[in-house]
Amino acid sequence: MRKIFIALALVGLITSCGEKKEEKKGGFEMNRTKKEVKTTTVSEGVPVDMSNKGVGPIKSISFPEAIDADLAAKGKKLFNSACVACHMVDQRLIGPALKGVFERRSPEWVMNMMLNPDGMLKEDPIAKALLKEYNNAIMLNQNLSEDDARSLAEYLRSL
């Protein structure tokens, strides 16, 4: 009995290790490998308009040459608590990357966007273009004070 069991085990082992021949059946064959099709979409782009001051309480602001480190530190803390959900410094997320924002927008525009995003999205052409470019992801009103917005602006200048 033991010899028969060993013989059957050996036969089973030899047949399982042998080559498997695949039979090709004629007819319909479906290939499920995903082929990547690259499409390029042309972004209309958002205009750079340094003369646009936006819609909101800030009518005029000028920054001193030197960055106020204490104000920038307060702004960084605010940025990390209120802004990082949608913005990153170096790359776009839900909203645009904010490094170099003052090369694309006026200081008044940036601060008005922080303080009055609802009014800006309704009336400002650049804010409307940004809304369209970022898939209608609206900027929420964080209910910042003008001092908070100024400290955030100082932090953005330091980037």
Coordinates of C-alpha atoms in Angstrom, one line a residue:
M1 CA 0.0 0.0 0.0
R2 CA 2.8 2.3 0.9
K3 CA 4.5 1.6 -2.5
I4 CA 1.3 2.5 -4.4
F5 CA 0.9 5.7 -2.5
I6 CA 4.5 6.7 -3.2
A7 CA 4.1 5.8 -6.8
L8 CA 0.9 7.9 -7.1
A9 CA 2.6 10.8 -5.4
L10 CA 5.6 10.6 -7.8
V11 CA 3.3 10.5 -10.8
G12 CA 1.3 13.4 -9.5
L13 CA 4.5 15.4 -8.9
I14 CA 5.9 14.6 -12.4
T15 CA 2.7 15.6 -14.2
S16 CA 2.3 18.8 -12.2
C17 CA 5.9 19.9 -13.1
G18 CA 5.5 19.2 -16.8
E19 CA 4.9 21.8 -19.5
K20 CA 1.6 23.3 -19.8
K21 CA 0.4 23.7 -23.3
E22 CA -2.1 26.5 -23.9
E23 CA -4.7 25.8 -26.5
K24 CA -5.5 28.8 -28.6
K25 CA -9.1 28.9 -29.3
G26 CA -10.3 30.7 -32.4
G27 CA -12.8 33.5 -32.1
F28 CA -13.0 36.7 -30.1
E29 CA -10.2 37.7 -27.9
M30 CA -10.2 40.6 -25.5
N31 CA -7.0 42.2 -24.3
R32 CA -7.5 43.9 -21.0
T33 CA -4.1 45.7 -20.8
K34 CA -4.7 49.4 -20.5
K35 CA -3.1 51.5 -23.2
E36 CA -2.3 55.0 -22.2
V37 CA -3.5 57.6 -24.6
K38 CA -1.9 60.9 -23.9
T39 CA -4.1 63.9 -24.6
T40 CA -3.0 67.4 -24.3
T41 CA -5.4 70.0 -23.1
V42 CA -4.7 73.6 -23.8
S43 CA -5.3 75.7 -20.8
E44 CA -6.6 79.2 -21.6
G45 CA -4.3 80.4 -18.9
V46 CA -5.0 83.1 -16.3
P47 CA -3.8 86.5 -17.2
V48 CA -1.1 88.3 -15.3
D49 CA -2.4 91.7 -14.5
M50 CA -0.4 93.6 -11.9
S51 CA -2.7 96.7 -12.1
N52 CA -5.8 94.7 -11.0
K53 CA -6.4 95.5 -7.3
G54 CA -9.4 93.2 -6.9
V55 CA -12.7 93.7 -5.1
G56 CA -12.5 94.2 -1.4
P57 CA -11.4 96.5 1.5
I58 CA -7.7 96.8 0.4
K59 CA -7.4 99.7 -2.0
S60 CA -3.7 100.4 -1.7
I61 CA -0.8 98.7 0.1
S62 CA 2.9 99.0 -0.2
F63 CA 5.4 96.5 1.3
P64 CA 8.7 97.6 2.7
E65 CA 11.9 96.3 1.1
A66 CA 12.8 94.1 4.1
I67 CA 10.7 91.2 5.2
D68 CA 9.4 91.4 8.7
A69 CA 10.4 88.1 10.2
D70 CA 8.0 88.2 13.1
L71 CA 5.0 89.0 10.8
A72 CA 6.1 86.3 8.4
A73 CA 6.3 83.7 11.2
K74 CA 2.8 84.6 12.2
G75 CA 1.7 84.3 8.6
K76 CA 3.4 80.9 8.3
K77 CA 1.5 79.7 11.3
L78 CA -1.8 81.0 9.8
F79 CA -0.9 79.4 6.4
N80 CA -0.3 76.0 8.0
S81 CA -3.6 76.1 9.9
A82 CA -5.9 77.7 7.3
C83 CA -4.4 77.4 3.8
V84 CA -2.6 74.1 3.5
A85 CA -5.8 72.1 2.8
C86 CA -6.0 73.7 -0.6
H87 CA -2.6 75.4 -1.3
M88 CA 1.0 74.2 -1.4
V89 CA 4.0 76.4 -1.7
D90 CA 5.7 74.9 -4.8
Q91 CA 2.9 73.0 -6.6
R92 CA -0.7 73.3 -7.4
L93 CA -3.2 71.4 -5.3
I94 CA -6.9 72.3 -5.1
G95 CA -5.7 75.9 -5.5
P96 CA -2.7 77.4 -7.1
A97 CA 0.9 77.2 -5.8
L98 CA 1.6 80.4 -3.8
K99 CA 5.4 80.8 -4.3
G100 CA 6.0 83.9 -6.4
V101 CA 2.3 85.0 -6.2
F102 CA 3.4 88.6 -6.0
E103 CA 5.1 88.2 -9.4
R104 CA 1.7 87.3 -10.9
R105 CA -0.8 89.4 -8.8
S106 CA -0.7 92.8 -7.1
P107 CA -0.5 92.8 -3.3
E108 CA -4.0 94.4 -3.1
W109 CA -5.4 91.6 -5.3
V110 CA -3.9 88.9 -3.1
M111 CA -5.1 90.4 0.1
N112 CA -8.6 91.1 -1.3
M113 CA -8.7 87.5 -2.3
M114 CA -7.9 86.4 1.2
L115 CA -10.4 88.8 2.8
N116 CA -13.2 88.8 0.3
P117 CA -13.1 85.6 -1.8
D118 CA -16.9 85.6 -2.4
G119 CA -16.9 89.1 -3.9
M120 CA -13.8 88.4 -5.9
L121 CA -15.2 85.2 -7.4
K122 CA -18.4 87.1 -8.4
E123 CA -16.8 90.3 -9.9
D124 CA -13.1 89.9 -10.6
P125 CA -12.1 88.6 -14.0
I126 CA -8.8 87.0 -12.8
A127 CA -10.6 85.2 -9.9
K128 CA -13.2 83.9 -12.3
A129 CA -10.5 82.6 -14.6
L130 CA -8.8 80.9 -11.7
L131 CA -12.1 79.4 -10.7
K132 CA -12.5 77.9 -14.1
E133 CA -8.9 76.7 -14.3
Y134 CA -9.2 74.9 -10.9
N135 CA -12.4 73.0 -11.8
N136 CA -14.7 75.4 -10.0
A137 CA -13.1 74.8 -6.6
I138 CA -14.1 77.9 -4.8
M139 CA -11.9 79.6 -2.2
L140 CA -13.7 79.5 1.1
N141 CA -13.9 82.6 3.2
Q142 CA -11.6 82.0 6.2
N143 CA -12.9 85.2 8.0
L144 CA -9.5 86.6 8.3
S145 CA -8.8 90.1 9.8
E146 CA -6.8 92.6 7.8
D147 CA -3.9 92.0 10.2
D148 CA -4.1 88.2 9.5
A149 CA -4.1 88.8 5.7
R150 CA -1.2 91.2 6.0
S151 CA 0.8 88.6 8.0
L152 CA -0.1 85.9 5.4
A153 CA 1.1 88.3 2.7
E154 CA 4.4 88.8 4.5
Y155 CA 4.8 85.0 4.7
L156 CA 4.1 84.7 0.9
R157 CA 6.7 87.3 0.2
S158 CA 9.3 85.3 2.1
L159 CA 8.8 82.2 0.0

